[in-house]
Short mmCIF file of N, CA and C in Angstrom, two decimals:
data_model
loop_
_atom_site.label_atom_id
_atom_site.label_comp_id
_atom_site.label_asym_id
_atom_site.label_seq_id
_atom_site.Cartn_x
_atom_site.Cartn_y
_atom_site.Cartn_z
N ALA A 1 -14.37 -9.21 -2.59
CA ALA A 1 -14.46 -10.62 -2.21
C ALA A 1 -15.83 -11.15 -1.56
N SER A 2 -16.87 -11.97 -1.73
CA SER A 2 -17.86 -12.26 -0.65
C SER A 2 -17.80 -13.54 -0.81
N SER A 3 -17.33 -14.60 -0.02
CA SER A 3 -17.34 -16.04 -0.11
C SER A 3 -16.95 -16.40 -1.62
N SER A 4 -15.79 -16.12 -1.80
CA SER A 4 -15.47 -16.37 -3.43
C SER A 4 -14.28 -17.36 -3.06
N SER A 5 -14.15 -18.75 -3.92
CA SER A 5 -12.93 -19.54 -3.76
C SER A 5 -11.82 -19.01 -4.44
N ALA A 6 -12.00 -18.12 -5.27
CA ALA A 6 -11.05 -17.40 -6.00
C ALA A 6 -11.27 -15.96 -6.30
N ILE A 7 -10.40 -15.07 -6.15
CA ILE A 7 -10.31 -13.84 -7.36
C ILE A 7 -9.12 -13.66 -8.39
N SER A 8 -9.92 -13.70 -9.72
CA SER A 8 -8.99 -13.56 -10.82
C SER A 8 -9.24 -12.34 -11.52
N PHE A 9 -8.26 -11.83 -12.05
CA PHE A 9 -8.06 -10.57 -12.49
C PHE A 9 -7.58 -10.87 -14.00
N THR A 10 -8.26 -11.15 -14.76
CA THR A 10 -8.05 -11.63 -16.02
C THR A 10 -8.34 -10.54 -17.54
N THR A 11 -8.73 -9.19 -16.65
CA THR A 11 -8.41 -8.05 -17.51
C THR A 11 -7.76 -7.24 -17.24
N GLY A 12 -7.24 -6.64 -17.52
CA GLY A 12 -6.92 -5.01 -17.21
C GLY A 12 -5.07 -4.84 -16.96
N LEU A 13 -4.72 -6.38 -17.01
CA LEU A 13 -3.15 -6.36 -17.29
C LEU A 13 -2.65 -6.39 -18.60
N ASP A 14 -2.34 -5.26 -19.05
CA ASP A 14 -1.89 -5.22 -20.56
C ASP A 14 -0.53 -4.11 -20.81
N SER A 15 -0.38 -3.98 -21.79
CA SER A 15 0.56 -2.73 -22.20
C SER A 15 0.65 -0.98 -21.77
N THR A 16 -0.67 -1.25 -20.71
CA THR A 16 -0.94 0.56 -20.82
C THR A 16 -0.23 1.03 -19.72
N TYR A 17 0.25 0.23 -19.15
CA TYR A 17 0.99 0.50 -17.79
C TYR A 17 2.29 -0.41 -17.53
N LYS A 18 3.63 -0.03 -17.34
CA LYS A 18 4.88 -0.76 -17.01
C LYS A 18 4.84 -1.42 -15.46
N GLU A 19 4.12 -0.60 -14.76
CA GLU A 19 3.84 -1.57 -13.01
C GLU A 19 2.37 -1.42 -12.82
N TYR A 20 2.05 -2.67 -12.17
CA TYR A 20 0.68 -2.66 -11.58
C TYR A 20 0.84 -3.06 -10.23
N VAL A 21 -0.16 -2.51 -9.39
CA VAL A 21 -0.47 -2.94 -7.97
C VAL A 21 -1.45 -3.37 -7.57
N PHE A 22 -1.60 -4.36 -6.72
CA PHE A 22 -2.60 -4.75 -6.15
C PHE A 22 -2.65 -4.39 -4.65
N LYS A 23 -4.18 -4.21 -4.31
CA LYS A 23 -3.79 -3.87 -3.11
C LYS A 23 -5.02 -4.69 -2.18
N PHE A 24 -4.43 -5.46 -1.16
CA PHE A 24 -5.23 -6.24 -0.40
C PHE A 24 -5.86 -5.63 1.11
N ILE A 25 -7.09 -5.66 1.26
CA ILE A 25 -7.51 -4.82 2.22
C ILE A 25 -8.62 -5.93 2.96
N ASN A 26 -7.93 -5.88 4.06
CA ASN A 26 -9.11 -6.90 5.21
C ASN A 26 -9.64 -8.26 4.38
N ILE A 27 -8.37 -9.10 3.84
CA ILE A 27 -8.86 -10.38 3.44
C ILE A 27 -9.04 -11.45 4.61
N HIS A 28 -10.30 -11.90 4.84
CA HIS A 28 -10.38 -12.66 5.79
C HIS A 28 -10.97 -14.13 4.96
N GLY A 29 -10.33 -15.22 5.76
CA GLY A 29 -10.92 -16.21 5.16
C GLY A 29 -12.20 -17.09 5.87
N SER A 30 -12.79 -17.84 5.14
CA SER A 30 -13.79 -18.69 5.79
C SER A 30 -13.46 -19.65 6.76
N ALA A 31 -12.39 -20.18 6.51
CA ALA A 31 -11.72 -21.51 7.23
C ALA A 31 -10.62 -21.22 8.16
N ASP A 32 -10.45 -21.65 9.24
CA ASP A 32 -9.43 -21.54 10.47
C ASP A 32 -8.29 -22.27 9.95
N ASN A 33 -6.97 -21.28 10.06
CA ASN A 33 -5.94 -22.07 9.64
C ASN A 33 -5.63 -21.97 8.13
N THR A 34 -5.91 -21.06 7.51
CA THR A 34 -5.32 -20.86 6.24
C THR A 34 -4.16 -19.80 6.07
N HIS A 35 -4.06 -19.95 4.28
CA HIS A 35 -2.97 -19.09 3.92
C HIS A 35 -3.44 -18.22 2.96
N PHE A 36 -3.16 -17.37 2.25
CA PHE A 36 -3.29 -16.29 1.06
C PHE A 36 -2.63 -16.61 0.06
N TYR A 37 -2.95 -17.18 -0.85
CA TYR A 37 -2.05 -17.26 -2.10
C TYR A 37 -2.20 -16.61 -3.36
N MET A 38 -1.19 -16.60 -4.25
CA MET A 38 -1.10 -15.68 -5.71
C MET A 38 -0.46 -16.77 -6.62
N ASN A 39 -0.88 -16.75 -8.22
CA ASN A 39 -0.46 -17.04 -8.78
C ASN A 39 -0.81 -16.54 -10.39
N PHE A 40 0.13 -16.70 -11.67
CA PHE A 40 0.25 -15.85 -12.47
C PHE A 40 -0.40 -16.80 -13.61
N SER A 41 -0.57 -16.05 -14.78
CA SER A 41 -1.26 -17.08 -15.99
C SER A 41 -0.45 -16.02 -16.95
N THR A 42 -0.41 -16.73 -18.29
CA THR A 42 -0.07 -16.44 -19.51
C THR A 42 -1.10 -16.54 -20.63
N ASN A 43 -2.15 -17.28 -20.20
CA ASN A 43 -3.14 -17.45 -21.18
C ASN A 43 -4.71 -17.19 -21.07
N GLY A 44 -4.67 -15.90 -20.07
CA GLY A 44 -5.94 -15.22 -19.89
C GLY A 44 -6.57 -15.70 -18.84
N GLY A 45 -5.99 -16.54 -17.97
CA GLY A 45 -6.33 -17.18 -16.94
C GLY A 45 -7.07 -18.62 -16.95
N SER A 46 -6.89 -19.12 -18.21
CA SER A 46 -7.28 -20.57 -18.75
C SER A 46 -6.75 -21.67 -17.42
N SER A 47 -5.54 -21.07 -17.24
CA SER A 47 -4.61 -22.00 -16.09
C SER A 47 -3.56 -21.19 -15.29
N TYR A 48 -3.37 -21.53 -14.32
CA TYR A 48 -2.47 -20.49 -13.53
C TYR A 48 -1.48 -21.78 -13.12
N GLY A 49 -0.15 -21.01 -13.14
CA GLY A 49 0.89 -21.98 -12.91
C GLY A 49 2.12 -21.84 -13.76
N VAL A 50 2.48 -20.13 -13.71
CA VAL A 50 4.27 -19.76 -14.43
C VAL A 50 4.73 -20.36 -13.33
N ALA A 51 6.12 -20.75 -13.98
CA ALA A 51 7.18 -21.20 -12.93
C ALA A 51 7.55 -19.83 -12.51
N THR A 52 7.94 -19.89 -11.15
CA THR A 52 8.24 -18.56 -10.30
C THR A 52 9.27 -19.29 -8.88
N THR A 53 10.35 -18.44 -8.87
CA THR A 53 11.31 -18.27 -8.06
C THR A 53 11.31 -17.19 -7.13
N THR A 54 11.23 -17.48 -5.67
CA THR A 54 10.76 -16.51 -5.02
C THR A 54 11.84 -16.58 -3.70
N SER A 55 11.66 -15.51 -2.71
CA SER A 55 12.12 -15.60 -1.46
C SER A 55 11.18 -14.84 -0.41
N LEU A 56 11.50 -15.12 0.49
CA LEU A 56 10.13 -14.76 1.70
C LEU A 56 10.90 -14.62 2.92
N TYR A 57 10.99 -13.34 3.83
CA TYR A 57 11.17 -13.28 5.11
C TYR A 57 10.25 -12.70 5.97
N ARG A 58 10.06 -12.85 6.91
CA ARG A 58 9.05 -12.32 8.02
C ARG A 58 9.44 -11.74 9.35
N ALA A 59 8.75 -10.54 9.85
CA ALA A 59 8.92 -10.10 11.08
C ALA A 59 7.69 -10.69 11.52
N GLN A 60 7.80 -10.96 13.02
CA GLN A 60 6.56 -11.09 13.93
C GLN A 60 6.82 -10.46 15.49
N HIS A 61 5.59 -10.39 15.92
CA HIS A 61 5.32 -9.85 17.29
C HIS A 61 4.31 -10.36 17.91
N LYS A 62 4.20 -10.73 19.01
CA LYS A 62 3.14 -11.34 19.70
C LYS A 62 2.37 -10.11 20.34
N GLU A 63 1.19 -10.09 20.24
CA GLU A 63 0.29 -9.13 20.87
C GLU A 63 0.60 -8.85 22.21
N ASP A 64 0.92 -9.77 23.25
CA ASP A 64 1.22 -9.47 24.41
C ASP A 64 2.52 -8.98 24.81
N GLY A 65 3.57 -8.81 23.70
CA GLY A 65 4.84 -8.74 23.88
C GLY A 65 5.99 -10.11 24.34
N SER A 66 5.29 -11.10 24.40
CA SER A 66 5.96 -12.11 24.90
C SER A 66 6.57 -12.99 23.90
N ASP A 67 6.45 -12.73 22.73
CA ASP A 67 7.57 -13.11 21.33
C ASP A 67 7.48 -12.12 20.34
N ALA A 68 8.89 -11.96 19.96
CA ALA A 68 9.13 -11.38 18.53
C ALA A 68 10.23 -11.72 17.76
N GLY A 69 10.31 -11.74 16.42
CA GLY A 69 11.46 -12.42 15.71
C GLY A 69 11.40 -11.84 14.27
N LEU A 70 12.33 -12.05 13.75
CA LEU A 70 12.60 -12.13 12.25
C LEU A 70 13.58 -13.32 11.55
N ASP A 71 12.82 -14.00 10.63
CA ASP A 71 13.34 -14.86 10.12
C ASP A 71 13.14 -15.02 8.56
N TYR A 72 13.92 -15.90 7.72
CA TYR A 72 14.17 -16.02 6.56
C TYR A 72 13.21 -17.59 6.47
N ARG A 73 12.32 -17.76 5.32
CA ARG A 73 11.27 -18.59 5.29
C ARG A 73 11.94 -19.69 4.20
N THR A 74 12.75 -20.43 4.31
CA THR A 74 12.97 -21.32 3.13
C THR A 74 11.89 -22.30 2.41
N SER A 75 11.12 -22.34 3.67
CA SER A 75 10.05 -23.46 3.39
C SER A 75 8.92 -22.90 2.44
N GLU A 76 8.89 -21.15 2.85
CA GLU A 76 8.10 -20.85 1.72
C GLU A 76 8.38 -20.46 0.31
N ASP A 77 9.77 -20.49 0.05
CA ASP A 77 10.52 -20.14 -0.92
C ASP A 77 10.26 -21.01 -2.49
N LEU A 78 9.80 -20.43 -3.41
CA LEU A 78 9.60 -21.25 -4.66
C LEU A 78 10.80 -21.34 -5.36
N ALA A 79 11.12 -22.28 -6.10
CA ALA A 79 12.22 -22.43 -6.64
C ALA A 79 11.95 -22.91 -8.33
N GLN A 80 11.51 -22.41 -9.18
CA GLN A 80 11.21 -22.92 -10.44
C GLN A 80 9.73 -23.87 -10.21
N SER A 81 9.05 -23.13 -9.41
CA SER A 81 7.86 -23.88 -9.14
C SER A 81 6.70 -23.12 -9.70
N THR A 82 5.32 -24.30 -10.29
CA THR A 82 4.43 -23.89 -10.64
C THR A 82 3.33 -23.76 -9.69
N SER A 83 3.50 -24.01 -8.37
CA SER A 83 2.73 -23.68 -7.13
C SER A 83 2.21 -22.22 -6.86
N PHE A 84 0.95 -22.07 -6.37
CA PHE A 84 0.84 -20.79 -5.79
C PHE A 84 1.81 -20.37 -4.47
N GLN A 85 2.16 -19.01 -5.00
CA GLN A 85 2.97 -18.50 -3.97
C GLN A 85 2.20 -18.05 -2.29
N ASN A 86 2.66 -18.63 -1.66
CA ASN A 86 2.34 -18.10 -0.21
C ASN A 86 2.30 -16.62 0.23
N LEU A 87 1.40 -15.80 0.22
CA LEU A 87 1.67 -14.24 0.57
C LEU A 87 1.44 -14.05 2.18
N SER A 88 0.78 -14.79 3.03
CA SER A 88 0.50 -14.50 4.24
C SER A 88 1.49 -15.33 5.32
N ASN A 89 2.05 -16.37 4.79
CA ASN A 89 2.80 -17.44 5.56
C ASN A 89 2.52 -17.64 6.89
N VAL A 90 1.57 -17.68 6.96
CA VAL A 90 1.30 -18.25 8.62
C VAL A 90 -0.43 -18.61 8.80
N GLU A 91 -0.53 -19.25 9.76
CA GLU A 91 -1.88 -19.62 9.66
C GLU A 91 -2.93 -18.72 10.01
N MET A 92 -3.74 -17.95 9.13
CA MET A 92 -4.49 -16.86 9.34
C MET A 92 -5.81 -17.57 9.70
N GLY A 93 -6.63 -17.18 11.17
CA GLY A 93 -7.51 -17.37 11.63
C GLY A 93 -8.78 -17.07 11.08
N ASN A 94 -9.76 -17.45 11.43
CA ASN A 94 -11.30 -17.12 11.17
C ASN A 94 -11.97 -16.48 11.65
N GLY A 95 -11.53 -15.81 12.86
CA GLY A 95 -12.06 -14.87 13.95
C GLY A 95 -12.67 -13.58 13.28
N ASN A 96 -13.50 -12.95 13.71
CA ASN A 96 -13.75 -11.56 13.00
C ASN A 96 -12.57 -10.60 13.12
N ASP A 97 -11.89 -10.68 13.94
CA ASP A 97 -10.66 -9.72 14.01
C ASP A 97 -9.52 -10.13 13.08
N GLU A 98 -9.39 -11.43 12.29
CA GLU A 98 -8.15 -11.89 12.00
C GLU A 98 -8.42 -11.73 10.33
N CYS A 99 -7.24 -10.91 9.86
CA CYS A 99 -7.50 -10.74 8.51
C CYS A 99 -5.88 -10.57 7.82
N CYS A 100 -5.76 -10.27 7.07
CA CYS A 100 -4.72 -9.88 5.84
C CYS A 100 -4.49 -8.41 5.15
N GLY A 101 -3.62 -7.72 5.00
CA GLY A 101 -3.43 -6.54 4.21
C GLY A 101 -2.27 -6.28 3.50
N GLY A 102 -1.99 -5.69 2.59
CA GLY A 102 -0.68 -5.61 1.93
C GLY A 102 -0.70 -5.01 0.42
N TYR A 103 0.05 -5.38 -0.21
CA TYR A 103 0.10 -5.17 -1.68
C TYR A 103 1.11 -6.27 -2.45
N LEU A 104 0.74 -6.17 -3.69
CA LEU A 104 1.61 -6.64 -4.77
C LEU A 104 1.90 -5.85 -5.79
N HIS A 105 3.50 -5.48 -6.17
CA HIS A 105 3.73 -4.96 -7.52
C HIS A 105 4.46 -5.83 -8.16
N LEU A 106 3.90 -5.83 -9.60
CA LEU A 106 3.95 -6.47 -10.64
C LEU A 106 4.55 -5.80 -11.95
N PHE A 107 5.91 -5.92 -11.97
CA PHE A 107 6.72 -5.17 -13.11
C PHE A 107 6.56 -5.44 -14.64
N ASN A 108 5.90 -4.83 -15.40
CA ASN A 108 5.99 -4.67 -16.84
C ASN A 108 5.40 -6.02 -17.22
N PRO A 109 4.52 -6.40 -16.79
CA PRO A 109 3.97 -7.77 -16.92
C PRO A 109 3.67 -8.15 -18.81
N SER A 110 3.71 -7.12 -19.58
CA SER A 110 3.23 -7.35 -20.97
C SER A 110 4.49 -7.79 -21.73
N SER A 111 5.67 -7.67 -21.04
CA SER A 111 6.93 -7.61 -21.58
C SER A 111 7.12 -8.93 -22.21
N THR A 112 7.65 -9.23 -23.63
CA THR A 112 7.96 -10.59 -24.26
C THR A 112 9.18 -10.74 -24.37
N THR A 113 10.13 -10.00 -23.49
CA THR A 113 11.58 -10.04 -23.73
C THR A 113 12.18 -10.65 -22.46
N PHE A 114 11.62 -10.00 -21.17
CA PHE A 114 11.91 -10.24 -19.76
C PHE A 114 11.10 -10.77 -18.97
N VAL A 115 11.83 -11.77 -17.87
CA VAL A 115 10.90 -12.26 -16.99
C VAL A 115 10.07 -11.44 -16.43
N LYS A 116 9.39 -11.63 -15.62
CA LYS A 116 8.30 -10.56 -14.59
C LYS A 116 8.53 -10.42 -13.24
N HIS A 117 9.30 -9.39 -12.68
CA HIS A 117 9.67 -9.32 -11.53
C HIS A 117 8.33 -8.74 -10.37
N PHE A 118 8.59 -9.17 -9.17
CA PHE A 118 7.04 -8.67 -8.32
C PHE A 118 8.02 -8.45 -7.17
N LEU A 119 7.03 -7.59 -6.18
CA LEU A 119 7.33 -7.44 -4.68
C LEU A 119 6.11 -7.63 -4.18
N ALA A 120 6.12 -8.33 -3.04
CA ALA A 120 4.78 -8.36 -2.47
C ALA A 120 5.28 -8.10 -0.49
N ASN A 121 4.06 -7.36 -0.10
CA ASN A 121 4.43 -7.04 1.52
C ASN A 121 2.75 -7.33 2.01
N THR A 122 2.73 -8.29 2.83
CA THR A 122 1.48 -8.33 3.71
C THR A 122 1.68 -8.57 5.09
N ASN A 123 0.32 -7.84 5.95
CA ASN A 123 0.73 -7.93 7.48
C ASN A 123 -0.87 -8.45 7.71
N THR A 124 -0.61 -10.04 8.65
CA THR A 124 -1.25 -10.93 8.80
C THR A 124 -1.62 -10.90 10.88
N TYR A 125 -3.02 -11.04 11.06
CA TYR A 125 -3.13 -11.16 12.26
C TYR A 125 -3.49 -12.57 12.33
N GLN A 126 -2.30 -13.17 12.72
CA GLN A 126 -2.17 -14.77 12.89
C GLN A 126 -2.96 -15.16 14.10
N LYS A 127 -3.94 -16.81 13.99
CA LYS A 127 -4.56 -17.24 14.75
C LYS A 127 -4.46 -17.09 16.06
N ASP A 128 -2.84 -17.34 16.26
CA ASP A 128 -2.21 -17.35 18.00
C ASP A 128 -1.97 -15.71 18.32
N ASP A 129 -2.51 -14.79 17.84
CA ASP A 129 -2.37 -13.19 18.23
C ASP A 129 -1.15 -12.73 18.07
N PHE A 130 -0.72 -13.00 16.80
CA PHE A 130 0.80 -12.54 16.14
C PHE A 130 0.28 -11.36 15.15
N SER A 131 1.29 -10.43 14.91
CA SER A 131 1.40 -9.66 14.05
C SER A 131 2.28 -10.20 13.01
N MET A 132 2.12 -10.57 11.79
CA MET A 132 3.01 -10.84 11.22
C MET A 132 3.22 -10.18 9.90
N ASN A 133 4.40 -9.70 9.32
CA ASN A 133 4.77 -8.95 8.34
C ASN A 133 5.58 -9.83 7.47
N HIS A 134 5.11 -9.81 6.16
CA HIS A 134 5.63 -10.88 5.20
C HIS A 134 6.51 -10.13 4.09
N ASN A 135 7.45 -10.14 3.87
CA ASN A 135 8.01 -9.75 2.37
C ASN A 135 8.41 -10.98 1.48
N ILE A 136 7.84 -10.66 0.31
CA ILE A 136 7.93 -11.75 -0.61
C ILE A 136 8.68 -10.78 -2.10
N ALA A 137 9.75 -11.44 -2.56
CA ALA A 137 10.17 -10.94 -3.60
C ALA A 137 10.45 -12.40 -4.88
N GLY A 138 10.34 -11.95 -5.82
CA GLY A 138 10.68 -12.77 -7.05
C GLY A 138 10.59 -12.58 -8.31
N TYR A 139 10.19 -13.45 -9.11
CA TYR A 139 10.11 -13.38 -10.70
C TYR A 139 9.48 -14.46 -11.08
N ALA A 140 8.51 -14.44 -12.27
CA ALA A 140 7.70 -15.41 -13.05
C ALA A 140 8.77 -15.20 -14.20
N ASN A 141 9.42 -16.92 -14.42
CA ASN A 141 10.22 -17.00 -15.49
C ASN A 141 9.53 -17.43 -16.58
N THR A 142 9.03 -16.34 -17.29
CA THR A 142 8.66 -16.39 -18.76
C THR A 142 9.07 -14.94 -19.27
N THR A 143 8.82 -15.20 -20.80
CA THR A 143 8.80 -14.06 -21.80
C THR A 143 7.70 -13.90 -22.09
N SER A 144 6.91 -14.98 -21.84
CA SER A 144 5.39 -14.41 -22.26
C SER A 144 4.59 -13.18 -21.52
N ALA A 145 3.98 -12.74 -22.01
CA ALA A 145 3.15 -11.85 -21.23
C ALA A 145 2.23 -12.40 -19.81
N VAL A 146 2.61 -11.86 -18.73
CA VAL A 146 1.42 -12.21 -17.95
C VAL A 146 0.15 -11.38 -18.24
N ASP A 147 -0.69 -12.17 -18.27
CA ASP A 147 -2.01 -11.13 -18.53
C ASP A 147 -3.46 -11.76 -17.59
N ALA A 148 -2.91 -12.56 -16.99
CA ALA A 148 -3.78 -12.70 -15.69
C ALA A 148 -3.11 -12.97 -13.93
N VAL A 149 -3.89 -12.41 -13.00
CA VAL A 149 -3.50 -13.23 -11.59
C VAL A 149 -4.49 -13.51 -10.99
N GLN A 150 -4.37 -14.64 -10.19
CA GLN A 150 -5.70 -15.00 -9.48
C GLN A 150 -4.78 -15.22 -7.87
N PHE A 151 -5.96 -14.76 -7.08
CA PHE A 151 -5.81 -14.85 -5.49
C PHE A 151 -6.82 -15.67 -4.68
N LYS A 152 -6.14 -16.93 -4.02
CA LYS A 152 -7.40 -17.72 -3.38
C LYS A 152 -6.55 -17.79 -1.86
N MET A 153 -7.67 -18.92 -1.09
CA MET A 153 -6.95 -19.16 0.62
C MET A 153 -6.54 -20.35 0.20
N SER A 154 -5.71 -21.05 1.03
CA SER A 154 -5.30 -22.51 0.90
C SER A 154 -6.37 -23.52 1.24
N SER A 155 -7.57 -23.23 1.80
CA SER A 155 -8.49 -23.89 2.17
C SER A 155 -9.73 -23.05 2.32
N GLY A 156 -11.11 -23.42 1.84
CA GLY A 156 -12.15 -22.31 2.26
C GLY A 156 -12.12 -21.41 1.23
N ASN A 157 -13.03 -20.33 1.62
CA ASN A 157 -13.35 -19.39 0.53
C ASN A 157 -12.50 -17.89 1.16
N ILE A 158 -12.52 -17.22 0.52
CA ILE A 158 -12.27 -15.76 0.73
C ILE A 158 -13.05 -14.97 1.02
N ASP A 159 -13.71 -15.13 2.54
CA ASP A 159 -14.92 -14.52 3.16
C ASP A 159 -15.54 -13.21 2.97
N SER A 160 -14.34 -12.37 2.80
CA SER A 160 -14.69 -11.03 2.55
C SER A 160 -13.40 -10.24 2.67
N GLY A 161 -13.42 -9.01 1.97
CA GLY A 161 -12.22 -8.22 1.80
C GLY A 161 -12.54 -7.54 0.40
N GLN A 162 -11.33 -6.87 0.33
CA GLN A 162 -11.15 -6.41 -1.19
C GLN A 162 -9.84 -6.37 -1.74
N ILE A 163 -9.88 -6.79 -2.98
CA ILE A 163 -8.57 -6.66 -4.01
C ILE A 163 -8.86 -5.52 -4.96
N LEU A 164 -7.96 -4.74 -5.11
CA LEU A 164 -7.88 -3.72 -6.00
C LEU A 164 -6.70 -3.39 -6.80
N LEU A 165 -7.01 -3.05 -8.29
CA LEU A 165 -5.63 -3.06 -9.02
C LEU A 165 -5.64 -1.53 -9.63
N PHE A 166 -4.45 -0.98 -9.47
CA PHE A 166 -3.86 -0.05 -10.09
C PHE A 166 -2.93 0.04 -11.16
N GLY A 167 -2.81 0.72 -12.31
CA GLY A 167 -1.94 0.64 -12.85
C GLY A 167 -1.10 2.16 -12.66
N LEU A 168 0.34 1.82 -12.67
CA LEU A 168 1.04 3.06 -12.36
C LEU A 168 1.85 3.55 -13.85
N ASN A 169 1.97 5.00 -14.13
CA ASN A 169 3.04 5.37 -15.03
C ASN A 169 4.29 5.65 -14.61
#
């Protein structure tokens, strides 16, 4: 990504593999205090907004050791929502050293029988010098094939970083 408003994977998600993994490497936003989001499509990326249910918890530790914790984030859950899922759940800064990394596992997206389960884990260097680890799990509530995934920031662009897609046998 280089100053991209969104990164969309509209090809490559098919019945070739039962599991797909997206890797996020040094995702850095152009704006301060932003979040990293994702959503699914069943129409090749013409629209994004598959009804999704999720849960999210996070562990955090401040750089100077003054604060740490583990908490469930009810405010970041989706309950049959078509909104984008927050993958970073924290205000990522736009400083040169502030970025996000992690992965998203999507299971059997080509199934036309079952919902599409997924797991995500990200670690973000937050704007107030925290390391924040986010664990997200859920399902896209559709029996249609999920054939596209989009990633974007809550505001501004994805200034830099890589998103890689792998199929697993």
